PDB file of C-alpha atoms in Angstrom:
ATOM      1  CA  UNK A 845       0.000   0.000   0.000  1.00 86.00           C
ATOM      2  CA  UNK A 846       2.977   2.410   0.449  1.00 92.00           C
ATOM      3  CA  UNK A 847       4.767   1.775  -2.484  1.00 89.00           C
ATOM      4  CA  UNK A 848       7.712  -0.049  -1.104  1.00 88.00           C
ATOM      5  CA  UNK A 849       8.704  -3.573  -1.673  1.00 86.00           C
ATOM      6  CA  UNK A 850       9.873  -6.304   0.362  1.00 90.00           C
ATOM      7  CA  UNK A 851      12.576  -9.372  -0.127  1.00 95.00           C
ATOM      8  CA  UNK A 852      14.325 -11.888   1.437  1.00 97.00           C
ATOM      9  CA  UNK A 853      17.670 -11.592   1.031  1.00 97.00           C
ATOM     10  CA  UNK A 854      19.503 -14.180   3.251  1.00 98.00           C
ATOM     11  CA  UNK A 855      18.501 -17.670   5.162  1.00 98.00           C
ATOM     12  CA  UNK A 856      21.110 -18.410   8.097  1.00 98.00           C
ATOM     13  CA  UNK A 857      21.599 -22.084   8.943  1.00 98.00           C
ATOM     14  CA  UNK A 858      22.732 -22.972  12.920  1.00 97.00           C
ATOM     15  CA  UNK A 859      22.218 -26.798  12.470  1.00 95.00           C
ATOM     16  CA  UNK A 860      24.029 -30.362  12.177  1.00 94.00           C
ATOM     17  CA  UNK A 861      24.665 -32.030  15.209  1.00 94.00           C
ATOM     18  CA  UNK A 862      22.115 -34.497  15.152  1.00 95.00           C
ATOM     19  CA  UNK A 863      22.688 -34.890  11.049  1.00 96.00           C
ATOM     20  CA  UNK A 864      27.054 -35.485  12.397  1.00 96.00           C
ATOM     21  CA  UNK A 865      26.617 -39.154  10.310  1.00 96.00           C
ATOM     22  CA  UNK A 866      24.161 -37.962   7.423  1.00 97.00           C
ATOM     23  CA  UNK A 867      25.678 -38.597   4.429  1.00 97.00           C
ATOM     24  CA  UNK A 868      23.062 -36.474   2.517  1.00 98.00           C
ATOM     25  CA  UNK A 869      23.943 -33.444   4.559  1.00 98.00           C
ATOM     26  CA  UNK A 870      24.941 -31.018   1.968  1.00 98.00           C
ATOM     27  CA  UNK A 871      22.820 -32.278  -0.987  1.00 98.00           C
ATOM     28  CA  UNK A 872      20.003 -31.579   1.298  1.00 98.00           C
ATOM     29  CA  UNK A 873      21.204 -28.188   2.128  1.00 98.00           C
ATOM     30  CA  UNK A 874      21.162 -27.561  -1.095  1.00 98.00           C
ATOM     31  CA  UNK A 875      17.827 -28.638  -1.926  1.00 98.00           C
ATOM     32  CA  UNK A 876      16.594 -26.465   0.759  1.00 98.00           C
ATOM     33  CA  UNK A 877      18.267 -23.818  -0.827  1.00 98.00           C
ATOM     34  CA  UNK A 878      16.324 -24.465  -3.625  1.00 98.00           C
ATOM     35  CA  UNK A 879      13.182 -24.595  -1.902  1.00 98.00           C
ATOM     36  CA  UNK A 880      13.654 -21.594  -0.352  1.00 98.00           C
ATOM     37  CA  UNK A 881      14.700 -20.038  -3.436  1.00 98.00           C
ATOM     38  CA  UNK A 882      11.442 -21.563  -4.849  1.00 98.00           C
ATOM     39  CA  UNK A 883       9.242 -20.759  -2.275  1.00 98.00           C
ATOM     40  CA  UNK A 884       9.790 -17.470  -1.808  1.00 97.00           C
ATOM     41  CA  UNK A 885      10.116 -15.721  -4.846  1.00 97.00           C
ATOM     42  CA  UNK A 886       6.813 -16.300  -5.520  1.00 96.00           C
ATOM     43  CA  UNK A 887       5.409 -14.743  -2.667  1.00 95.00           C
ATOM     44  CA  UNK A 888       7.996 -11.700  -2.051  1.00 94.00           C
ATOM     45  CA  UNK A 889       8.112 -11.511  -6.163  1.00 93.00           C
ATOM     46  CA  UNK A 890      11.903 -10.679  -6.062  1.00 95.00           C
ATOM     47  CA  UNK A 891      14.156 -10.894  -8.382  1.00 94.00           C
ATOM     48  CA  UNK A 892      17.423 -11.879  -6.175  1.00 94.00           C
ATOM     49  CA  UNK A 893      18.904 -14.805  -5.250  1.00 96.00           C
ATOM     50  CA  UNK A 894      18.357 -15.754  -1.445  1.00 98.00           C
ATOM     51  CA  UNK A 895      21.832 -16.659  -0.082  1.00 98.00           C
ATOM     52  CA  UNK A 896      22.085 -18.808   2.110  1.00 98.00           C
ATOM     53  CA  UNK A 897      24.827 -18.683   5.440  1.00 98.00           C
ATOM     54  CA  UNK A 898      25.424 -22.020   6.796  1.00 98.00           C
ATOM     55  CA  UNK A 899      27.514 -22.333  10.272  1.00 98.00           C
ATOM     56  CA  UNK A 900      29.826 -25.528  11.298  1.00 98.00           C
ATOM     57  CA  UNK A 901      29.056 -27.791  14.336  1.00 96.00           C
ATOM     58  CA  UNK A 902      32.041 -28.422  15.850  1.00 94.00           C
ATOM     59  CA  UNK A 903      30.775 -30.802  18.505  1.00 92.00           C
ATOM     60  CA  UNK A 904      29.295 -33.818  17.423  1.00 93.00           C
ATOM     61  CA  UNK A 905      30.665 -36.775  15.860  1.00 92.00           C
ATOM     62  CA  UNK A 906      34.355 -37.655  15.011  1.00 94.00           C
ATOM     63  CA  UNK A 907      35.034 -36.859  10.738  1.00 95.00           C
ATOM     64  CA  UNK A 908      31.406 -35.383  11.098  1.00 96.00           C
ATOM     65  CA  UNK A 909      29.346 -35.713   7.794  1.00 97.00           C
ATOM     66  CA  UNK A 910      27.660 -32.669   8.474  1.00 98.00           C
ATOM     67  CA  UNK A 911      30.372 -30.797  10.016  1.00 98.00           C
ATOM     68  CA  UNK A 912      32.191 -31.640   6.296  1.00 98.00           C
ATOM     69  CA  UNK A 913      29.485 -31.095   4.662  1.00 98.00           C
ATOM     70  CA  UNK A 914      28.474 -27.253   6.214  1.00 98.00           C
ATOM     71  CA  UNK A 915      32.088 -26.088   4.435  1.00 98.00           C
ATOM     72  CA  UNK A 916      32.149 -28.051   1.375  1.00 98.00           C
ATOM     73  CA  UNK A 917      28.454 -27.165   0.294  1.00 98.00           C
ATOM     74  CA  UNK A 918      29.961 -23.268  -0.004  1.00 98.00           C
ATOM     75  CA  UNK A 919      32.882 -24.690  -2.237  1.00 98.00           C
ATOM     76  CA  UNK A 920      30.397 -26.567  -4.307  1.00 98.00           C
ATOM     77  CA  UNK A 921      27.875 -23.544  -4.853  1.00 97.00           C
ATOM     78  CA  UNK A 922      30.265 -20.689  -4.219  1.00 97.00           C
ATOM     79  CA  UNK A 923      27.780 -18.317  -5.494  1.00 96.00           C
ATOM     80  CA  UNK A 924      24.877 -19.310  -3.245  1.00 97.00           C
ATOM     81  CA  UNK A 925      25.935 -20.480  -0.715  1.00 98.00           C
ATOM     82  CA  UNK A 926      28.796 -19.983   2.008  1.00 98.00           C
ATOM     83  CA  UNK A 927      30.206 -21.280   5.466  1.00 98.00           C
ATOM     84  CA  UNK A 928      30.628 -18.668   7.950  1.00 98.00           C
ATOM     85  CA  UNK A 929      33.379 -20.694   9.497  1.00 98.00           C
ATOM     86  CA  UNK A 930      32.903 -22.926  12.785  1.00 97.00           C
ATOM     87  CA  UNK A 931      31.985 -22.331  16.054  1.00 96.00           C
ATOM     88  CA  UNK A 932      34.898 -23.877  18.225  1.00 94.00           C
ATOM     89  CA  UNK A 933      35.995 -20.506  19.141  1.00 94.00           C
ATOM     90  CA  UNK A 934      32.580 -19.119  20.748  1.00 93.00           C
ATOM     91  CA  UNK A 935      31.949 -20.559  24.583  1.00 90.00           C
ATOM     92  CA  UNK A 936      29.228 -23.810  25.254  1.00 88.00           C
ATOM     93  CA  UNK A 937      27.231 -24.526  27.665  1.00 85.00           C
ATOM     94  CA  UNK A 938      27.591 -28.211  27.670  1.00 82.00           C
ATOM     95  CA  UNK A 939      30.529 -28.669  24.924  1.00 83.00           C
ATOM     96  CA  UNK A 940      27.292 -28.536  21.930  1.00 88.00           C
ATOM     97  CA  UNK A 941      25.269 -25.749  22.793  1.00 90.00           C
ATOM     98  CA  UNK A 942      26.389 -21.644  22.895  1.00 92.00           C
ATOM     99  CA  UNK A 943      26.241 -19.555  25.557  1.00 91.00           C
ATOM    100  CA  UNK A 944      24.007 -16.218  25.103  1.00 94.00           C
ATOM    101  CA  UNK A 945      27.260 -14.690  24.589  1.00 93.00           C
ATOM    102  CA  UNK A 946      28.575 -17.435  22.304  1.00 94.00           C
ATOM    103  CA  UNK A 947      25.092 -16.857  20.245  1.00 96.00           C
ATOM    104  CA  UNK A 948      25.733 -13.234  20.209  1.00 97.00           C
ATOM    105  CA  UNK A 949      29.065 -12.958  18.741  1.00 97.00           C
ATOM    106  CA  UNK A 950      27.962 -15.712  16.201  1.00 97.00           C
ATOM    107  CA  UNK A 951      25.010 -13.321  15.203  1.00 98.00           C
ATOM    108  CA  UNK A 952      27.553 -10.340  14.663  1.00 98.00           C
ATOM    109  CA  UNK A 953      29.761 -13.251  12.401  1.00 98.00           C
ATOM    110  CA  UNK A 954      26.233 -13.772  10.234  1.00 98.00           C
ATOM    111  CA  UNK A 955      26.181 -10.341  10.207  1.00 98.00           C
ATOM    112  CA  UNK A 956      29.516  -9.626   8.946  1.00 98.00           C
ATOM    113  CA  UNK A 957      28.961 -12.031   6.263  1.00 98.00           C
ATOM    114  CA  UNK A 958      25.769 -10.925   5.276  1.00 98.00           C
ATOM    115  CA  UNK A 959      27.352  -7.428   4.725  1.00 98.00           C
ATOM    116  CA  UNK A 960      30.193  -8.555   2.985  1.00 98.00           C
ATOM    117  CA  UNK A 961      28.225 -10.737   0.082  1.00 97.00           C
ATOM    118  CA  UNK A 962      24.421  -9.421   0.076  1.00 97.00           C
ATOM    119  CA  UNK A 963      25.266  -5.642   0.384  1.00 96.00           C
ATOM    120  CA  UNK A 964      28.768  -5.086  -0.849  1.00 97.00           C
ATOM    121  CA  UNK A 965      27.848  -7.800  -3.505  1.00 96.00           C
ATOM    122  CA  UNK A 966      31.384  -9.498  -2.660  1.00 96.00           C
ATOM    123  CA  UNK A 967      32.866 -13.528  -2.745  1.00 95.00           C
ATOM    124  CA  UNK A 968      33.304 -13.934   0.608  1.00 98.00           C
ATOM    125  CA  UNK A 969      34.841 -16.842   1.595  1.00 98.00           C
ATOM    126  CA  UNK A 970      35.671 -18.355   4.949  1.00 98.00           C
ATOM    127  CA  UNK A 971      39.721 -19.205   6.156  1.00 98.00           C
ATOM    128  CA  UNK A 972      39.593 -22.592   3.910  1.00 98.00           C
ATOM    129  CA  UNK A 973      41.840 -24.913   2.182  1.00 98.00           C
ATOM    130  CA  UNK A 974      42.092 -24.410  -1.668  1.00 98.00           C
ATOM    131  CA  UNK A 975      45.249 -27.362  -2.135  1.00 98.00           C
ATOM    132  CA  UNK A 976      46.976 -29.707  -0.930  1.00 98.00           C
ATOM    133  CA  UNK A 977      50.283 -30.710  -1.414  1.00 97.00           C
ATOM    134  CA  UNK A 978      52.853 -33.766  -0.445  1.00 97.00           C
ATOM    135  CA  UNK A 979      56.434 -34.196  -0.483  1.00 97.00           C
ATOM    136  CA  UNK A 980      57.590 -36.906   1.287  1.00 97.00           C
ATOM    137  CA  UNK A 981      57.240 -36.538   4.810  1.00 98.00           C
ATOM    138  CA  UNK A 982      55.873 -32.557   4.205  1.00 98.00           C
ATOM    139  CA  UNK A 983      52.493 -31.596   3.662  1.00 98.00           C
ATOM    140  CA  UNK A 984      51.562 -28.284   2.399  1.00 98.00           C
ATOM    141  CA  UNK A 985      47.779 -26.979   2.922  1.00 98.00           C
ATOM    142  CA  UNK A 986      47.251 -23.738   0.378  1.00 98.00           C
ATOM    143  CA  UNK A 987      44.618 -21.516   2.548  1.00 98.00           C
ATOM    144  CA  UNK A 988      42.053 -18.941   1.315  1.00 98.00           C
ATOM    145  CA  UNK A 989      42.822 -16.060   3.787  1.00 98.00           C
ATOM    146  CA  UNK A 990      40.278 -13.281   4.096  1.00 98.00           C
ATOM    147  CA  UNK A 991      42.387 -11.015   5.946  1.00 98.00           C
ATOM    148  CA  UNK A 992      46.048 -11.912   6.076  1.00 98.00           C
ATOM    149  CA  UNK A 993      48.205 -13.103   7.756  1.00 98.00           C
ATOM    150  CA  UNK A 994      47.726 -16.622   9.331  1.00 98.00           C
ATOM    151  CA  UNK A 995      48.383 -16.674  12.752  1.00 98.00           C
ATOM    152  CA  UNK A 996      47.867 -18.979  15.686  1.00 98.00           C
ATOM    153  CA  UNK A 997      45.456 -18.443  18.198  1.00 95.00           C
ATOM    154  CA  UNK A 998      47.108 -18.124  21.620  1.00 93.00           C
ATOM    155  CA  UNK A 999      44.106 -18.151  24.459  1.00 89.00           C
ATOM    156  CA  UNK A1000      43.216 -21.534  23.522  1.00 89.00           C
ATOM    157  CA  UNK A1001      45.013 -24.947  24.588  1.00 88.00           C
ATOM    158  CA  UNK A1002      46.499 -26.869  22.709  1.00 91.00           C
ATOM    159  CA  UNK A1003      44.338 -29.656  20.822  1.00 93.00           C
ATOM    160  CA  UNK A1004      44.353 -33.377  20.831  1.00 93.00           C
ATOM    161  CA  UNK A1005      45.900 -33.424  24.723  1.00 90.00           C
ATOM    162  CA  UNK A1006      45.573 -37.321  24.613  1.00 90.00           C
ATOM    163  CA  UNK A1007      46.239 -37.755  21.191  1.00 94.00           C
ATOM    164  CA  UNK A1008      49.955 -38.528  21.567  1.00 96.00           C
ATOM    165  CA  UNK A1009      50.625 -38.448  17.850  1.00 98.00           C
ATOM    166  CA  UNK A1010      48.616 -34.931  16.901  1.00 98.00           C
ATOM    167  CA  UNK A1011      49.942 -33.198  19.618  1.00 96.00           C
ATOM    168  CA  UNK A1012      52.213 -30.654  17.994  1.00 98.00           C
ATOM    169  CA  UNK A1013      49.580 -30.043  15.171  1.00 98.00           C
ATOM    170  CA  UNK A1014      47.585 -27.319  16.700  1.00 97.00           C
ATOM    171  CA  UNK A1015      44.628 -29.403  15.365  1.00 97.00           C
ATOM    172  CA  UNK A1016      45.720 -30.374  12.033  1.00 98.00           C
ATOM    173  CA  UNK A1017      45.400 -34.442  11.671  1.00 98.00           C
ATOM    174  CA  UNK A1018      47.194 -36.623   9.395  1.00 98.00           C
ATOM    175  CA  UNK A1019      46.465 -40.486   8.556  1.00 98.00           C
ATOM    176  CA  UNK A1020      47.624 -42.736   6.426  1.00 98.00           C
ATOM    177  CA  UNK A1021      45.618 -44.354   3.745  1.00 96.00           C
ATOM    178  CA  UNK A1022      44.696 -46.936   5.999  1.00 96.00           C
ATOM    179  CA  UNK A1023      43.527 -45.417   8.508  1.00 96.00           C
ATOM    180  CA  UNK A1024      46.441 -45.179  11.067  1.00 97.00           C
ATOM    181  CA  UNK A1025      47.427 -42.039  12.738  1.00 98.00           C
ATOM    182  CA  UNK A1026      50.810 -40.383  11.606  1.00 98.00           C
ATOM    183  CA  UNK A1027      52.665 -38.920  13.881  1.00 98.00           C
ATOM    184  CA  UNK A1028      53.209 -34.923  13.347  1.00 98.00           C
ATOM    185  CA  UNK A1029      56.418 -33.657  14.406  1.00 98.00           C
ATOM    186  CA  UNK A1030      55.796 -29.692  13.523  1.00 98.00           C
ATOM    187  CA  UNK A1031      53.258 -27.292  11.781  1.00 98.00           C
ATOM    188  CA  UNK A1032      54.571 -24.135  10.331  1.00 98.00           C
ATOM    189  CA  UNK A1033      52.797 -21.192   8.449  1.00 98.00           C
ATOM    190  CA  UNK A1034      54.201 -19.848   5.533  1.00 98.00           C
ATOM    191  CA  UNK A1035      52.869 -17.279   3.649  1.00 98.00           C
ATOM    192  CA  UNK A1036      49.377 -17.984   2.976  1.00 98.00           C
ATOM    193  CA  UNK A1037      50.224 -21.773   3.479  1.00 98.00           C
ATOM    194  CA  UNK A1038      50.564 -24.156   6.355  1.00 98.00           C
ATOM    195  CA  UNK A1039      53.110 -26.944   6.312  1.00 98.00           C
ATOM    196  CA  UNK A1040      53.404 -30.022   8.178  1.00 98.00           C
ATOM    197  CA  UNK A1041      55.600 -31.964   8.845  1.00 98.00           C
ATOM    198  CA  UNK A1042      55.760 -35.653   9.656  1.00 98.00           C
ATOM    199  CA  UNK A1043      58.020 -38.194  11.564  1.00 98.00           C
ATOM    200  CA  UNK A1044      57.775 -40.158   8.682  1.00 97.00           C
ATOM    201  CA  UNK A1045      56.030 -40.552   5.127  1.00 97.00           C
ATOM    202  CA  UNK A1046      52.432 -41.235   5.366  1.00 97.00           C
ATOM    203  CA  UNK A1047      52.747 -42.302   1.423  1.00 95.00           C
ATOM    204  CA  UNK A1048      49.674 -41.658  -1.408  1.00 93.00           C
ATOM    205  CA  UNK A1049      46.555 -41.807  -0.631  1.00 94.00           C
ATOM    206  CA  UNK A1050      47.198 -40.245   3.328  1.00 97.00           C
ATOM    207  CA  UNK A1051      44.232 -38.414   4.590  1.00 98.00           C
ATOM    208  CA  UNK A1052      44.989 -34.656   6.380  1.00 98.00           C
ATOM    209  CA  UNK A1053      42.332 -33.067   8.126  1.00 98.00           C
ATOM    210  CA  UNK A1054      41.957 -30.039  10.985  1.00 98.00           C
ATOM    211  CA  UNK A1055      39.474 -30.286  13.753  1.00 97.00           C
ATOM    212  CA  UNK A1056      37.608 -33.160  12.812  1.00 97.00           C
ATOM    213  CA  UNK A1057      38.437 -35.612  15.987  1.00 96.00           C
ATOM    214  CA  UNK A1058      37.439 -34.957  19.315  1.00 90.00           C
ATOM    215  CA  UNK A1059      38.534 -35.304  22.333  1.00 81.00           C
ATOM    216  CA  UNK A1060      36.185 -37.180  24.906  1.00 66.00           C
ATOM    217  CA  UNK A1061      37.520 -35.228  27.788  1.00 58.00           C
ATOM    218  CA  UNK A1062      36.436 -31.640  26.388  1.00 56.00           C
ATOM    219  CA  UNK A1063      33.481 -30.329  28.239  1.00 50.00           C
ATOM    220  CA  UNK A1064      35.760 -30.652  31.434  1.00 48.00           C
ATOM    221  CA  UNK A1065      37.636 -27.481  30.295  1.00 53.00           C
ATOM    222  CA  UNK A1066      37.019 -24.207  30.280  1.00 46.00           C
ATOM    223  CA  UNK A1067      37.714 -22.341  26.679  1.00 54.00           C
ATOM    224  CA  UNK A1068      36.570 -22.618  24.007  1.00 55.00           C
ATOM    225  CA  UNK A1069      34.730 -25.466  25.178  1.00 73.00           C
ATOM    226  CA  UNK A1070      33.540 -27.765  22.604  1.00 86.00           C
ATOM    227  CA  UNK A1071      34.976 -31.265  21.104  1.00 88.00           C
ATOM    228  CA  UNK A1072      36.973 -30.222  17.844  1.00 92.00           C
ATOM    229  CA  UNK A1073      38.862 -27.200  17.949  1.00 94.00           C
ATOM    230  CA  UNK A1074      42.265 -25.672  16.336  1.00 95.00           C
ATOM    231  CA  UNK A1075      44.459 -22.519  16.834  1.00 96.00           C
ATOM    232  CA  UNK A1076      44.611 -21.626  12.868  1.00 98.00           C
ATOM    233  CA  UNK A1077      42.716 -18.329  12.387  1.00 98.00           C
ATOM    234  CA  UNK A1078      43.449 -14.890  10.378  1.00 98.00           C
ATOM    235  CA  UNK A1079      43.950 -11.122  10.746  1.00 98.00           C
ATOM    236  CA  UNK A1080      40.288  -9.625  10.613  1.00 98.00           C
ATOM    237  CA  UNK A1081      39.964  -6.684  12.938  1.00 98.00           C
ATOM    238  CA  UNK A1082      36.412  -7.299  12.844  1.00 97.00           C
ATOM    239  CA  UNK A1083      34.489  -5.943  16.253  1.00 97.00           C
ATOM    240  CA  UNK A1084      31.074  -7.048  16.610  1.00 94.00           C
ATOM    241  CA  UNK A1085      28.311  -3.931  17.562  1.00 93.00           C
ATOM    242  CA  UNK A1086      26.975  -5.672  20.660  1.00 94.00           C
ATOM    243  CA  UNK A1087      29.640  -7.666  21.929  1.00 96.00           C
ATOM    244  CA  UNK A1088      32.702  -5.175  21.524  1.00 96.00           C
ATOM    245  CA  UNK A1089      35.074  -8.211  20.684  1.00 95.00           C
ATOM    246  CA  UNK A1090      37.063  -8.648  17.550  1.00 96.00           C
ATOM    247  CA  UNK A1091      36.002 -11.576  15.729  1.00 96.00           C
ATOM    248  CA  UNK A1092      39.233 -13.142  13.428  1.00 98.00           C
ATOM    249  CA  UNK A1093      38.361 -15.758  10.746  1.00 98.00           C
ATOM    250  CA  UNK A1094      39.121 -19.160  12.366  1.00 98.00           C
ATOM    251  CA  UNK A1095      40.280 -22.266  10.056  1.00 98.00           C
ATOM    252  CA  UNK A1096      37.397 -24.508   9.064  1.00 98.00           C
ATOM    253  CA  UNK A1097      37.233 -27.838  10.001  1.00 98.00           C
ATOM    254  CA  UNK A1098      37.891 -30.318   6.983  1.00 98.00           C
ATOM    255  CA  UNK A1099      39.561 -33.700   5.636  1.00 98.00           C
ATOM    256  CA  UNK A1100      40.911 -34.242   2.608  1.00 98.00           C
ATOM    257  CA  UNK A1101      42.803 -36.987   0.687  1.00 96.00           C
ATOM    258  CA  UNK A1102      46.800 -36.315   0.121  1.00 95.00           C
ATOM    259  CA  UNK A1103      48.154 -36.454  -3.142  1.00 89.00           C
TER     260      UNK A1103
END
């Protein structure tokens, strides 16, 4: 009756622990992309795309389907689509669940996102892996960086405390093809890569992940307080409105097969 118009221009997605072993995780994210995309439209009569922001559960289920699946589905459909990055850094309740404050700073991450590709119309992309590379013993993840430089996060402990073999990966995981853990002996950054190093050649076929095992012993400490966690993050002097606190980009969690 005014004159003006009205659109939807974003869905966000806080989901996935209790779809951790679905296989069909992302293909049905994307149909409900689709649906939404479907749905809508036809009563808002827009034009747009609705994007969709999808955050990663970093709680439930060792090698997580959805957890995967909440990353990949924004490499997949770049232009729909996109991962916000996990949650491992925000505070839990219970090691699953946020804390009000944990849900606040997330909602200022949305937020920033949502600026970033619906209003300045750019590719954002979460602090990802784009390749990976092996030479003998070394492995070399290639990161998407949305502000540089890498750096490791320092208020968190380290990961994999019990995990005698991941210990010095700051939550980077390497396997053979197997299956059996490989011990790492060092992880450096280097440039806008990360490279770790083995105590011995975990041949073709090795598997190399980051944050995707848990440790069972996690919701007895205090920060961040979930399951799967790492210390990777980026540069982003991002403060959120409400909270006040600078929000980096922190390193998904993913696993991918070795070259």
């Amino acid at each position: 009756a005014a004159g003006k118009t009205y659109g939807v221009a974003a869905i966000i997605v806080t989901h996935g622990e209790s779809d951790a072993r679905n296989a069909k995780y992302e293909d049905e994210l994307r149909q409900l992309w689709q649906d939404y995309n479907t749905d809508l439209p036809a009563i808002t009569a827009q034009k747009e795309k609705i994007q969709m922001i999808v955050s990663q559960q970093n709680s439930c289920a060792d090698h997580s389907a959805s957890a995967l699946a909440q990353w990949k589905v924004g490499v997949d459909h770049p232009a729909d689509i996109v991962c916000s990055g996990p949650k491992y850094q925000y505070p839990t309740t219970e090691g699953v669940h946020l804390t009000a404050e944990g849900y606040r700073q997330l909602g200022e991450k949305y937020g920033q996102v949502y600026f970033q590709r619906v209003i300045l119309g750019k590719n954002w992309q979460p602090l990802e892996p784009t390749k990976v590379e092996r030479q003998g013993p070394v492995i070399t993840v290639h990161y998407h960086i949305p502000v540089p430089p890498l750096v490791w996060e320092t208020r968190f402990e380290a990961p994999h405390p019990s995990i005698e073999e991941w210990k010095q990966g700051n939550g980077f995981e390497v396997s053979t093809s197997s299956g059996t853990r490989v011990a790492i002996a060092s992880v450096a950054i280097s440039g806008s890569a990360l490279v770790i190093t083995c105590a011995s050649d975990p041949g073709p076929g090795a598997r190399v992940g980051y944050a995707m095992v848990g440790e069972k012993n996690r919701m007895a400490t205090p920060f961040p307080g979930t399951f799967r966690w790492g210390l990777l993050r980026d540069s982003d002097p991002f403060k959120g409105a409400g909270t006040g606190m600078v929000q980096p980009n922190y390193g998904v969690a993913f696993e991918v097969s070795v070259p």
